[in-house]
Amino acid sequence: MASEDAPGSGAAVPAGEAPAFDTSVAHVARVYNYWLGGKDNFAADRAAAEQAMAAFPGIALSARANRAFLRRAVTYLAGQAGIRQFLDIGTGIPSANNTHEVAQATVASSRIVYVDNDPVVLAHARALLTSSPEGATDYIDADLRNADQILAGAAATLDFSRPVGVMLMAILQHLSDDDDPYAVVGKLMAAVPAGSYLVLSHPAKDIHAAEMAEMANRLNQTMAEKVTFRGQAEVAKFFSGLELVEPGMTNVPEWRPETEEEATSLAALWGGVARKP
Amino acid sequence: MAVRPGRPGSLTFQARPSLLARRAGAVVSVAQQPDGAESLPPGQDEPDEAELASAESGGGPTALRILLGGQLRRLREAAGISPDDAGYEIRASRSKISRLEHGRVSFKERDVADLLTLYGVPDGDLRAHLLTLAQQANSRGWWARYDDVLPDWFATYVGLEQATSLIRTYELQFIPGLFQTEDYARAVTVLGHRSASPPEIDRRVSLRLKRQELLHVGAAPRVWAVIDESALRRPLGGAGVMRAQLQRLIELAELPRVTIQVMPFDRGGHSAAGGSFSILRFAAPDLPDVVYIEQLTGALYLDKADEVDHYREVMNSLSAEADTPAASARELKKLISAL
């Protein structure tokens, strides 16, 4: 199981390229599914998720808070901001309140492109993330590091002459600094017109810092996909050149919470919504 | 099929549980016929407990029984009490405790109350919740009215199917029962019941069609099917029936909660060499997925994590290898024009 893939053992699977076919090694989408209370996980995922929870017991709440942030952010974009097209990168295993469901509940004709690099995750997306009759959903098999491929594929469904909501929900931690995540985000935002939005959340290394550091350490021992948690200033840099909407970048429960319970949830994720001027 | 039609309502016993069922620790019962065509008399795997036969024949909201049984098992294990001791408490055998915990038999409320006391569950929300579940689990489902053509092993399946939020199914030989047209269902039924009278065939087909109402109710479960090309090419009932059946699949795939993927011949060597199976998921977080596998002499229901994991992994591989839903719709159209 996971012990064979500890760092330094020369794990054969490059970061981000472990297919969910292989259930003997914990996989990020399935670990996240476990934290969300889903049933699409396997023994190695459950073990890794539990080990992470032992380091940071708030991670399950944090994962839920991230989903709640997604729902509020998409509701805001589809409603107040008038966004009708979404590019959701790092789809993950379908859960409650998926991007197209939230967007199409506000405007049924919303168009959503989901991007993931895992064949099993994509099979789930194609089967379960199906559009309203008025709107459209499409699914692209691509890696976040390959922004050109994502943009080329998305152009079949999205009109890049009109504003797009670009969603990067708790995904950039899987790019190391060597992958130059800032260039990736820059390229994506350069391809969309003024009036587009970036919705981004990222695990924080400076909220519950000691627990988060230990959790990152454990995840990097059990999962093929490595994580790099980042601090407030590092995450804020992803919004460079964009205009953050109120209340700016926050720990995600504080971003326009709708209930007291949402507002006070434990979480350690920097998140924000920003408009391209 | 080497099956003999049975007299409705009669009871036959299998000599012993199949090896697979025993190894898997699974629920098993007898009487089988292809593609879930409801067939043959109800059966029992342990004839020495004939007293349970009446309890098992009720149908009832099976998922609730499984939910309650699973909770009772967890409570018993947490209390460190053996099945024997639990059985003694309610004047029953160890195997009856096993049956209760697998949701295979209906619960007497008094037995549940006695077990909860033994397990140290005090008066309060949990106790009240579980006793309510026991009451609800004893009510009867609509399928109980088909008990003349519905053996226990399949009544369990129908009961589960009615309570699902997601049904994933892989079919090698036949169109999945939930998707069959009346004519195709009749052809499959006749195939498995060559000596059945026309009224009996009608009853079986009627049950099949009644099950399909599931696809059109407000809170319909999602049905996600991977169908092997061989099932799509075998013209049961003739070319006309098959053409209509394939057309039905195209229409069903357009329903928001139905997904159909075709597994083409050229995608050989995939991982479900064992044959058709289904995975049933329930909305309640406490309910495990249940794997359903039909065999020549019965059906298996697996709900242990390691077993379910294995089948879910295979199903995931099949879903990822098969044609996408969009490509599958195009393939179905091609198959129709080739007929």
Coordinates of C-alpha atoms in Angstrom, one line a residue:
Chain A
M1 CA 0.0 0.0 0.0
A2 CA 1.0 3.6 0.6
S3 CA 4.2 2.7 2.4
E4 CA 5.9 1.6 -0.8
D5 CA 5.3 5.1 -2.3
A6 CA 6.8 7.1 0.5
P7 CA 9.0 10.0 -0.7
G8 CA 12.5 8.9 -1.4
S9 CA 11.4 5.5 -2.5
G10 CA 11.4 6.6 -6.1
A11 CA 7.7 6.4 -6.7
A12 CA 7.2 5.6 -10.3
V13 CA 4.2 7.8 -10.7
P14 CA 4.9 11.4 -11.5
A15 CA 2.9 13.9 -9.5
G16 CA -0.6 14.4 -10.8
E17 CA -0.5 11.5 -13.1
A18 CA -1.6 8.6 -11.0
P19 CA -4.7 7.2 -12.6
A20 CA -7.7 6.5 -10.3
F21 CA -7.6 3.0 -11.9
D22 CA -4.9 2.2 -9.3
T23 CA -6.7 2.0 -6.0
S24 CA -3.7 0.7 -4.1
V25 CA -2.3 4.2 -3.7
A26 CA -4.3 7.0 -2.2
H27 CA -5.7 9.4 -4.9
V28 CA -6.4 13.1 -4.2
A29 CA -9.9 13.0 -5.7
R30 CA -10.9 10.0 -3.6
V31 CA -9.3 11.3 -0.4
Y32 CA -11.3 14.5 -0.9
N33 CA -14.4 12.5 -1.5
Y34 CA -13.9 10.7 1.8
W35 CA -13.5 14.0 3.7
L36 CA -16.8 15.1 2.1
G37 CA -18.5 12.0 3.4
G38 CA -18.7 10.4 -0.1
K39 CA -18.6 6.7 -0.9
D40 CA -16.3 6.8 -3.9
N41 CA -13.1 5.9 -2.0
F42 CA -11.0 2.9 -1.4
A43 CA -9.0 1.5 1.5
A44 CA -5.8 3.3 0.7
D45 CA -7.8 6.6 0.3
R46 CA -9.6 6.1 3.6
A47 CA -6.3 5.4 5.4
A48 CA -4.6 8.4 3.9
A49 CA -7.6 10.6 4.7
E50 CA -7.7 9.4 8.3
Q51 CA -4.0 10.0 8.7
A52 CA -4.4 13.5 7.5
M53 CA -7.4 14.0 9.8
A54 CA -5.3 12.8 12.7
A55 CA -2.9 15.7 11.9
F56 CA -5.6 18.3 11.2
P57 CA -9.0 17.2 12.5
G58 CA -10.5 20.2 10.8
I59 CA -9.7 19.0 7.3
A60 CA -13.2 17.4 6.7
L61 CA -14.9 20.6 7.8
S62 CA -12.4 22.5 5.6
A63 CA -13.3 20.4 2.6
R64 CA -16.9 21.1 3.2
A65 CA -16.3 24.8 3.7
N66 CA -14.5 24.8 0.3
R67 CA -17.6 23.3 -1.4
A68 CA -19.8 25.8 0.4
F69 CA -17.5 28.6 -0.9
L70 CA -17.8 27.1 -4.4
R71 CA -21.6 27.3 -4.2
R72 CA -21.7 30.9 -2.9
A73 CA -19.1 32.0 -5.5
V74 CA -20.9 30.5 -8.4
T75 CA -24.2 31.8 -7.2
Y76 CA -22.7 35.3 -7.0
L77 CA -21.1 35.0 -10.5
A78 CA -24.3 33.5 -12.2
G79 CA -26.5 36.0 -10.3
Q80 CA -25.0 39.4 -9.6
A81 CA -22.1 39.2 -12.0
G82 CA -24.1 37.9 -14.9
I83 CA -21.5 35.2 -15.8
R84 CA -23.0 32.5 -18.2
Q85 CA -19.9 30.4 -18.9
F86 CA -17.6 28.6 -16.5
L87 CA -14.3 26.8 -16.9
D88 CA -14.0 24.5 -13.8
I89 CA -10.5 23.0 -13.6
G90 CA -9.9 20.1 -11.3
T91 CA -13.4 18.8 -11.3
G92 CA -12.9 15.9 -8.8
I93 CA -15.5 13.2 -8.1
P94 CA -19.0 14.7 -8.3
S95 CA -20.4 15.8 -5.0
A96 CA -23.4 18.0 -4.0
N97 CA -23.7 21.4 -5.5
N98 CA -21.5 20.9 -8.5
T99 CA -20.6 24.0 -10.5
H100 CA -23.1 23.4 -13.3
E101 CA -25.9 22.6 -10.9
V102 CA -25.4 25.9 -9.0
A103 CA -25.0 28.0 -12.1
Q104 CA -27.9 26.4 -14.0
A105 CA -30.1 26.7 -10.9
T106 CA -29.7 30.5 -11.3
V107 CA -29.6 30.6 -15.2
A108 CA -30.6 27.3 -16.9
S109 CA -28.7 28.2 -20.1
S110 CA -25.3 28.4 -18.3
R111 CA -22.5 26.6 -20.1
I112 CA -19.8 24.7 -18.1
V113 CA -16.6 22.9 -19.1
Y114 CA -15.1 20.6 -16.6
V115 CA -11.5 19.7 -16.8
D116 CA -9.7 16.8 -15.0
N117 CA -6.7 14.7 -15.9
D118 CA -8.0 11.4 -14.4
P119 CA -10.0 9.0 -16.6
V120 CA -12.1 7.6 -13.8
V121 CA -13.0 11.1 -12.6
L122 CA -13.8 12.1 -16.1
A123 CA -16.1 9.0 -16.5
H124 CA -17.9 10.1 -13.4
A125 CA -18.2 13.7 -14.6
R126 CA -19.6 12.6 -18.0
A127 CA -22.1 10.3 -16.4
L128 CA -23.2 12.4 -13.4
L129 CA -22.5 16.1 -14.3
T130 CA -25.1 16.3 -17.0
S131 CA -26.4 19.6 -18.2
S132 CA -29.9 21.1 -18.1
P133 CA -31.5 20.9 -21.5
E134 CA -31.1 24.7 -22.0
G135 CA -27.4 24.8 -21.1
A136 CA -24.4 22.7 -21.9
T137 CA -21.6 20.8 -20.1
D138 CA -18.5 19.4 -21.6
Y139 CA -15.6 17.5 -20.2
I140 CA -11.9 17.8 -21.1
D141 CA -9.1 15.4 -20.3
A142 CA -6.2 17.7 -19.6
D143 CA -3.6 18.5 -17.0
L144 CA -3.7 21.9 -15.3
R145 CA -0.1 22.4 -16.4
N146 CA -1.2 22.4 -20.0
A147 CA -3.3 25.6 -20.2
D148 CA -3.1 25.7 -24.0
Q149 CA -4.7 22.3 -24.3
I150 CA -7.4 23.3 -21.8
L151 CA -8.2 26.5 -23.6
A152 CA -8.3 24.8 -27.0
G153 CA -10.7 22.1 -25.8
A154 CA -12.9 24.6 -23.9
A155 CA -13.3 26.7 -27.0
A156 CA -15.7 24.1 -28.4
T157 CA -18.2 24.9 -25.7
L158 CA -17.3 28.4 -24.4
D159 CA -17.2 31.6 -26.3
F160 CA -14.0 33.3 -25.3
S161 CA -15.1 36.6 -26.7
R162 CA -17.6 36.8 -23.7
P163 CA -16.8 36.7 -20.0
V164 CA -15.9 33.4 -18.4
G165 CA -15.8 32.3 -14.8
V166 CA -12.5 30.4 -14.3
M167 CA -12.7 28.1 -11.3
L168 CA -9.5 26.8 -9.6
M169 CA -10.9 25.2 -6.4
A170 CA -8.3 23.7 -4.1
I171 CA -6.3 22.5 -7.1
L172 CA -3.2 24.7 -7.3
Q173 CA -1.6 23.1 -4.3
H174 CA -0.9 20.2 -6.7
L175 CA 1.4 22.4 -8.7
S176 CA 4.9 22.8 -7.1
D177 CA 6.7 26.1 -7.4
D178 CA 8.7 24.4 -10.2
D179 CA 5.5 24.0 -12.2
D180 CA 5.2 27.8 -12.1
P181 CA 1.5 27.9 -11.0
Y182 CA 1.5 31.7 -11.5
A183 CA 2.3 31.4 -15.2
V184 CA -0.5 28.8 -15.5
V185 CA -3.1 31.1 -13.9
G186 CA -1.8 34.0 -15.9
K187 CA -2.2 32.2 -19.2
L188 CA -5.7 31.1 -18.3
M189 CA -6.8 34.7 -17.3
A190 CA -5.0 36.1 -20.4
A191 CA -7.3 34.0 -22.6
V192 CA -10.6 35.4 -21.2
P193 CA -11.9 38.9 -21.9
A194 CA -12.3 41.8 -19.5
G195 CA -15.3 41.2 -17.2
S196 CA -14.3 37.6 -16.7
Y197 CA -13.7 36.3 -13.1
L198 CA -11.3 34.0 -11.3
V199 CA -12.6 31.9 -8.4
L200 CA -9.7 30.4 -6.5
S201 CA -9.2 28.6 -3.2
H202 CA -5.9 27.2 -1.9
P203 CA -5.0 25.3 1.3
A204 CA -3.3 27.8 3.7
K205 CA 0.0 27.1 5.3
D206 CA -0.5 30.0 7.7
I207 CA -3.9 29.1 9.2
H208 CA -3.6 26.3 11.8
A209 CA 0.0 26.3 10.6
A210 CA 1.4 23.5 12.7
E211 CA -1.4 21.1 11.9
M212 CA -1.4 22.0 8.2
A213 CA 2.3 21.4 8.0
E214 CA 2.0 18.0 9.6
M215 CA -1.0 17.2 7.3
A216 CA 0.9 18.2 4.2
N217 CA 3.8 16.0 5.3
R218 CA 1.5 13.0 5.8
L219 CA -0.4 13.5 2.5
N220 CA 2.9 13.7 0.7
Q221 CA 3.8 10.3 2.1
T222 CA 0.6 8.6 1.2
M223 CA -0.5 10.2 -2.0
A224 CA 1.0 10.0 -5.4
E225 CA 0.0 13.7 -6.1
K226 CA 2.2 15.9 -3.9
V227 CA 0.9 19.0 -2.2
T228 CA 2.4 22.4 -1.7
F229 CA 0.4 24.5 0.8
R230 CA 0.9 28.3 0.4
G231 CA 0.6 31.4 2.7
Q232 CA -1.6 34.4 2.4
A233 CA 0.9 36.5 0.3
E234 CA 1.6 33.6 -2.0
V235 CA -2.0 32.9 -2.7
A236 CA -2.8 36.6 -3.1
K237 CA -0.3 36.7 -5.9
F238 CA -2.6 34.5 -8.0
F239 CA -5.0 37.5 -8.1
S240 CA -2.4 39.9 -9.5
G241 CA -3.8 42.3 -12.0
L242 CA -7.4 41.4 -11.0
E243 CA -9.9 43.2 -8.9
L244 CA -10.9 41.2 -5.8
V245 CA -14.6 41.6 -5.0
E246 CA -15.7 42.2 -1.4
P247 CA -14.6 41.0 1.1
G248 CA -11.4 40.2 -0.7
M249 CA -9.3 37.2 -0.1
T250 CA -10.3 35.4 3.2
N251 CA -10.3 32.1 4.9
V252 CA -13.2 30.6 2.8
P253 CA -15.9 30.5 5.5
E254 CA -15.6 34.3 5.8
W255 CA -16.4 34.9 2.1
R256 CA -20.0 36.0 2.0
P257 CA -21.3 33.3 4.4
E258 CA -25.0 32.8 4.3
T259 CA -25.5 31.3 7.7
E260 CA -23.8 31.5 11.1
E261 CA -22.8 27.9 10.7
E262 CA -21.0 28.6 7.4
A263 CA -19.4 31.7 8.8
T264 CA -17.9 29.9 11.8
S265 CA -16.8 26.7 10.1
L266 CA -13.3 25.5 10.8
A267 CA -11.2 25.8 7.6
A268 CA -7.7 26.6 6.4
L269 CA -8.1 27.7 2.8
W270 CA -7.5 31.1 1.3
G271 CA -10.1 32.0 -1.2
G272 CA -11.4 34.8 -3.3
V273 CA -13.3 36.0 -6.3
A274 CA -11.7 38.5 -8.6
R275 CA -12.8 40.4 -11.8
K276 CA -10.5 40.9 -14.8
P277 CA -10.6 44.7 -15.5
Chain B
M1 CA -30.8 -22.2 -19.1
A2 CA -30.7 -25.2 -16.9
V3 CA -33.5 -24.0 -14.8
R4 CA -36.8 -25.6 -14.0
P5 CA -39.9 -23.5 -13.7
G6 CA -41.3 -23.8 -10.2
R7 CA -44.8 -23.7 -8.9
P8 CA -45.6 -20.2 -7.7
G9 CA -45.4 -20.1 -3.9
S10 CA -43.6 -23.3 -3.5
L11 CA -40.5 -23.5 -1.5
T12 CA -37.3 -25.3 -2.6
F13 CA -34.1 -25.5 -0.8
Q14 CA -30.6 -25.4 -2.2
A15 CA -28.5 -28.1 -0.6
R16 CA -25.9 -25.6 0.6
P17 CA -24.8 -22.1 0.0
S18 CA -22.6 -21.7 -3.0
L19 CA -18.9 -21.7 -2.3
L20 CA -18.6 -18.2 -3.6
A21 CA -21.4 -17.0 -1.4
R22 CA -19.9 -18.5 1.6
R23 CA -16.4 -17.2 0.9
A24 CA -17.8 -13.8 0.3
G25 CA -19.9 -13.9 3.4
A26 CA -22.8 -12.9 1.2
V27 CA -26.4 -13.1 1.3
V28 CA -27.5 -15.8 -1.1
S29 CA -30.6 -17.6 -2.1
V30 CA -31.7 -19.9 -4.9
A31 CA -33.4 -19.7 -8.2
Q32 CA -31.9 -17.8 -11.1
Q33 CA -32.5 -17.0 -14.6
P34 CA -30.8 -14.7 -17.0
D35 CA -30.8 -11.0 -16.6
G36 CA -32.9 -10.8 -13.6
A37 CA -35.9 -12.2 -15.2
E38 CA -38.0 -12.9 -12.2
S39 CA -38.2 -16.6 -11.9
L40 CA -38.7 -19.7 -10.0
P41 CA -39.7 -20.4 -6.4
P42 CA -38.2 -18.7 -3.4
G43 CA -35.5 -20.4 -1.6
Q44 CA -33.5 -20.6 1.5
D45 CA -29.8 -21.3 2.1
E46 CA -30.3 -22.9 5.5
P47 CA -33.2 -25.3 5.4
D48 CA -32.8 -26.0 9.2
E49 CA -34.2 -22.5 9.8
A50 CA -37.4 -22.9 7.9
E51 CA -39.1 -20.7 10.5
L52 CA -37.4 -17.8 8.7
A53 CA -38.9 -18.5 5.4
S54 CA -42.1 -16.7 6.3
A55 CA -40.3 -13.7 7.6
E56 CA -38.2 -13.4 4.4
S57 CA -41.1 -13.6 2.0
G58 CA -42.6 -10.2 3.0
G59 CA -40.5 -8.1 0.6
G60 CA -40.6 -4.9 2.6
P61 CA -38.3 -1.9 2.4
T62 CA -35.2 -4.0 2.1
A63 CA -32.8 -1.1 2.3
L64 CA -34.2 -0.1 5.7
R65 CA -33.6 -3.7 7.0
I66 CA -30.0 -3.5 5.7
L67 CA -29.5 -0.2 7.3
L68 CA -30.9 -1.3 10.6
G69 CA -29.0 -4.6 10.5
G70 CA -25.7 -2.8 9.8
Q71 CA -26.2 -0.5 12.8
L72 CA -27.1 -3.4 15.0
R73 CA -23.9 -5.1 13.9
R74 CA -21.7 -2.1 14.7
L75 CA -23.4 -1.6 18.1
R76 CA -22.9 -5.3 18.9
E77 CA -19.2 -5.3 17.9
A78 CA -18.7 -2.0 19.8
A79 CA -20.1 -3.6 22.9
G80 CA -17.9 -6.6 22.5
I81 CA -20.7 -9.1 22.4
S82 CA -20.6 -12.3 20.4
P83 CA -23.3 -13.3 17.9
D84 CA -24.0 -16.3 20.2
D85 CA -24.7 -14.2 23.2
A86 CA -26.8 -11.8 21.2
G87 CA -28.8 -14.7 19.9
Y88 CA -29.3 -16.1 23.4
E89 CA -30.7 -12.7 24.5
I90 CA -33.5 -13.0 21.9
R91 CA -33.9 -16.7 22.1
A92 CA -32.5 -17.2 18.6
S93 CA -29.5 -18.8 17.0
R94 CA -26.2 -17.3 16.0
S95 CA -27.2 -17.5 12.4
K96 CA -30.4 -15.6 13.0
I97 CA -28.3 -12.7 14.4
S98 CA -26.2 -12.9 11.2
R99 CA -29.4 -12.8 9.1
L100 CA -30.7 -9.8 11.1
E101 CA -27.5 -8.0 10.8
H102 CA -27.5 -8.5 7.0
G103 CA -31.0 -7.2 6.7
R104 CA -32.2 -10.5 5.3
V105 CA -35.1 -11.1 7.7
S106 CA -37.7 -8.8 9.2
F107 CA -37.2 -7.6 12.7
K108 CA -39.5 -8.0 15.6
E109 CA -39.5 -4.7 17.5
R110 CA -39.2 -6.5 20.8
D111 CA -36.1 -8.3 19.6
V112 CA -34.5 -5.0 18.5
A113 CA -35.4 -3.4 21.9
D114 CA -33.8 -6.4 23.7
L115 CA -30.7 -6.3 21.6
L116 CA -30.3 -2.5 22.1
T117 CA -30.6 -3.0 25.9
L118 CA -27.9 -5.8 25.7
Y119 CA -25.7 -3.5 23.7
G120 CA -26.1 -0.8 26.3
V121 CA -28.0 1.7 24.1
P122 CA -29.9 3.8 26.6
D123 CA -33.3 5.5 26.1
G124 CA -32.7 8.5 23.8
D125 CA -32.6 9.6 20.2
L126 CA -30.5 6.7 18.9
R127 CA -32.7 4.0 20.5
A128 CA -35.9 5.7 19.3
H129 CA -34.5 6.1 15.8
L130 CA -33.6 2.5 15.5
L131 CA -36.9 1.3 16.9
T132 CA -38.7 3.5 14.3
L133 CA -36.5 2.0 11.6
A134 CA -37.6 -1.5 12.8
Q135 CA -41.2 -0.4 12.4
Q136 CA -40.7 1.1 9.0
A137 CA -38.7 -1.9 7.8
N138 CA -41.7 -4.1 8.4
S139 CA -44.0 -2.3 6.0
R140 CA -44.5 -3.9 2.6
G141 CA -43.5 -2.6 -0.8
W142 CA -45.6 -2.6 -3.9
W143 CA -43.6 -5.6 -5.3
A144 CA -45.1 -7.8 -2.5
R145 CA -48.2 -8.0 -4.8
Y146 CA -46.1 -9.9 -7.3
D147 CA -45.0 -12.6 -4.9
D148 CA -46.4 -15.3 -7.2
V149 CA -43.7 -14.6 -9.8
L150 CA -41.1 -12.9 -7.5
P151 CA -38.7 -15.2 -5.6
D152 CA -37.2 -13.8 -2.4
W153 CA -33.8 -13.3 -3.9
F154 CA -35.2 -11.1 -6.5
A155 CA -37.7 -9.4 -4.2
T156 CA -34.7 -8.3 -2.2
Y157 CA -33.2 -6.7 -5.4
V158 CA -36.4 -4.9 -6.3
G159 CA -36.7 -3.6 -2.8
L160 CA -33.1 -2.3 -2.9
E161 CA -33.6 -0.8 -6.4
Q162 CA -36.6 1.2 -5.2
A163 CA -34.5 2.8 -2.5
T164 CA -31.4 3.8 -4.4
S165 CA -29.9 7.1 -5.3
L166 CA -27.6 5.6 -7.9
I167 CA -27.6 2.3 -9.8
R168 CA -24.5 1.4 -11.7
T169 CA -24.9 -1.7 -13.8
Y170 CA -22.7 -3.7 -16.3
E171 CA -24.5 -6.0 -18.6
L172 CA -22.8 -8.5 -20.9
Q173 CA -25.7 -10.5 -22.3
F174 CA -29.0 -8.6 -22.2
I175 CA -30.3 -5.1 -22.1
P176 CA -30.6 -4.1 -18.4
G177 CA -34.1 -4.8 -17.1
L178 CA -34.9 -1.2 -16.3
F179 CA -34.3 -0.3 -20.0
Q180 CA -36.2 -3.2 -21.7
T181 CA -39.2 -2.6 -24.0
E182 CA -42.2 -4.7 -23.4
D183 CA -41.5 -6.9 -26.5
Y184 CA -37.8 -7.4 -25.6
A185 CA -38.8 -8.2 -22.0
R186 CA -41.2 -10.7 -23.3
A187 CA -38.6 -12.3 -25.5
V188 CA -36.2 -12.6 -22.5
T189 CA -38.9 -13.9 -20.2
V190 CA -40.0 -16.6 -22.7
L191 CA -36.4 -17.6 -23.1
G192 CA -36.1 -18.3 -19.4
H193 CA -39.6 -19.8 -18.9
R194 CA -40.2 -22.0 -21.8
S195 CA -43.0 -23.9 -20.1
A196 CA -44.7 -21.0 -18.4
S197 CA -48.3 -20.2 -19.3
P198 CA -49.1 -17.0 -21.2
P199 CA -50.7 -15.4 -18.1
E200 CA -47.6 -16.1 -16.1
I201 CA -45.4 -14.6 -18.8
D202 CA -47.7 -11.6 -18.8
R203 CA -47.3 -11.3 -15.0
R204 CA -43.5 -11.4 -15.3
V205 CA -43.4 -8.8 -18.0
S206 CA -45.8 -6.6 -16.1
L207 CA -43.5 -6.7 -13.1
R208 CA -40.6 -5.7 -15.3
L209 CA -42.5 -2.8 -16.7
K210 CA -43.7 -1.8 -13.2
R211 CA -40.1 -1.6 -12.0
Q212 CA -39.3 0.8 -14.8
E213 CA -41.6 3.4 -13.3
L214 CA -38.6 4.1 -11.1
L215 CA -37.0 6.0 -14.0
H216 CA -39.8 8.5 -14.2
V217 CA -40.7 9.3 -10.7
G218 CA -39.8 12.7 -9.2
A219 CA -36.9 11.5 -7.0
A220 CA -35.7 9.0 -9.7
P221 CA -32.3 7.4 -9.0
R222 CA -29.5 7.9 -11.4
V223 CA -29.0 4.9 -13.6
W224 CA -25.5 4.6 -15.1
A225 CA -25.2 1.5 -17.3
V226 CA -22.3 0.1 -19.3
I227 CA -23.7 -2.3 -21.9
D228 CA -21.5 -4.7 -23.8
E229 CA -21.8 -4.6 -27.6
S230 CA -22.8 -8.3 -27.6
A231 CA -26.0 -7.4 -25.6
L232 CA -26.8 -4.8 -28.2
R233 CA -26.2 -7.1 -31.2
R234 CA -28.1 -10.1 -30.0
P235 CA -31.5 -9.6 -31.7
L236 CA -33.8 -11.0 -29.1
G237 CA -37.4 -11.2 -30.4
G238 CA -36.1 -10.5 -33.9
A239 CA -34.8 -7.5 -35.8
G240 CA -37.9 -5.4 -35.4
V241 CA -38.0 -5.9 -31.6
M242 CA -34.3 -5.2 -31.4
R243 CA -34.6 -2.0 -33.5
A244 CA -37.3 -0.7 -31.2
Q245 CA -35.2 -1.7 -28.2
L246 CA -32.2 0.2 -29.4
Q247 CA -34.4 3.2 -30.2
R248 CA -35.6 3.0 -26.6
L249 CA -32.0 3.1 -25.3
I250 CA -31.4 6.3 -27.3
E251 CA -34.4 7.9 -25.8
L252 CA -33.7 6.8 -22.3
A253 CA -30.1 8.1 -22.6
E254 CA -31.6 11.5 -23.1
L255 CA -33.2 11.5 -19.7
P256 CA -31.2 13.7 -17.3
R257 CA -30.7 10.9 -14.9
V258 CA -29.9 8.0 -17.2
T259 CA -26.4 7.4 -18.6
I260 CA -25.7 4.7 -21.2
Q261 CA -22.2 3.7 -22.2
V262 CA -21.4 1.1 -24.9
M263 CA -18.5 -1.3 -24.4
P264 CA -17.3 -2.1 -27.9
F265 CA -15.9 -5.4 -28.9
D266 CA -12.6 -3.9 -29.8
R267 CA -12.1 -2.9 -26.1
G268 CA -11.3 -6.4 -25.2
G269 CA -9.6 -7.7 -22.1
H270 CA -11.5 -5.4 -19.8
S271 CA -11.7 -6.2 -16.1
A272 CA -15.2 -7.7 -15.7
A273 CA -14.4 -11.1 -17.0
G274 CA -16.7 -12.5 -14.3
G275 CA -19.8 -11.2 -15.9
S276 CA -22.7 -8.8 -15.3
F277 CA -23.1 -7.0 -11.9
S278 CA -24.7 -4.0 -10.4
I279 CA -23.8 -1.6 -7.6
L280 CA -26.6 0.0 -5.7
R281 CA -26.0 3.2 -3.8
F282 CA -28.3 4.8 -1.2
A283 CA -28.5 8.4 -0.3
A284 CA -28.2 7.8 3.5
P285 CA -24.6 8.2 4.5
D286 CA -24.7 5.2 6.8
L287 CA -25.8 2.8 4.1
P288 CA -23.0 1.0 2.3
D289 CA -23.1 0.4 -1.4
V290 CA -24.5 -3.1 -2.2
V291 CA -23.1 -5.2 -5.1
Y292 CA -25.7 -7.4 -6.8
I293 CA -24.6 -10.4 -8.8
E294 CA -26.9 -13.0 -10.4
Q295 CA -25.7 -16.5 -10.7
L296 CA -27.1 -19.6 -12.2
T297 CA -28.7 -20.6 -8.9
G298 CA -29.3 -17.4 -7.1
A299 CA -28.1 -14.0 -6.4
L300 CA -25.3 -12.5 -4.3
Y301 CA -25.6 -9.3 -2.3
L302 CA -22.3 -8.0 -1.1
D303 CA -22.0 -5.0 1.3
K304 CA -18.6 -5.5 3.0
A305 CA -16.2 -2.7 2.3
D306 CA -13.4 -4.9 0.7
E307 CA -15.9 -6.7 -1.5
V308 CA -17.7 -3.6 -2.6
D309 CA -14.4 -1.8 -3.2
H310 CA -13.3 -4.6 -5.6
Y311 CA -16.5 -4.4 -7.7
R312 CA -16.5 -0.6 -7.6
E313 CA -12.9 -0.6 -8.9
V314 CA -13.9 -2.9 -11.8
M315 CA -16.9 -0.7 -12.6
N316 CA -14.8 2.4 -12.6
S317 CA -12.4 0.7 -15.1
L318 CA -15.3 -0.3 -17.3
S319 CA -16.8 3.2 -17.2
A320 CA -13.5 4.7 -18.1
E321 CA -12.8 2.2 -20.9
A322 CA -16.2 2.2 -22.5
D323 CA -17.4 4.7 -25.1
T324 CA -18.4 8.1 -23.6
P325 CA -22.1 8.7 -23.4
A326 CA -22.1 10.9 -26.4
A327 CA -20.1 8.4 -28.5
S328 CA -22.4 5.6 -27.3
A329 CA -25.5 7.4 -28.6
R330 CA -23.9 7.6 -32.0
E331 CA -23.0 3.9 -31.8
L332 CA -26.6 3.0 -30.9
K333 CA -27.8 4.8 -34.1
K334 CA -25.3 3.0 -36.2
L335 CA -26.4 -0.4 -34.7
I336 CA -30.0 0.4 -35.6
S337 CA -29.2 1.2 -39.2
A338 CA -27.1 -2.0 -39.4
L339 CA -30.1 -4.2 -38.3

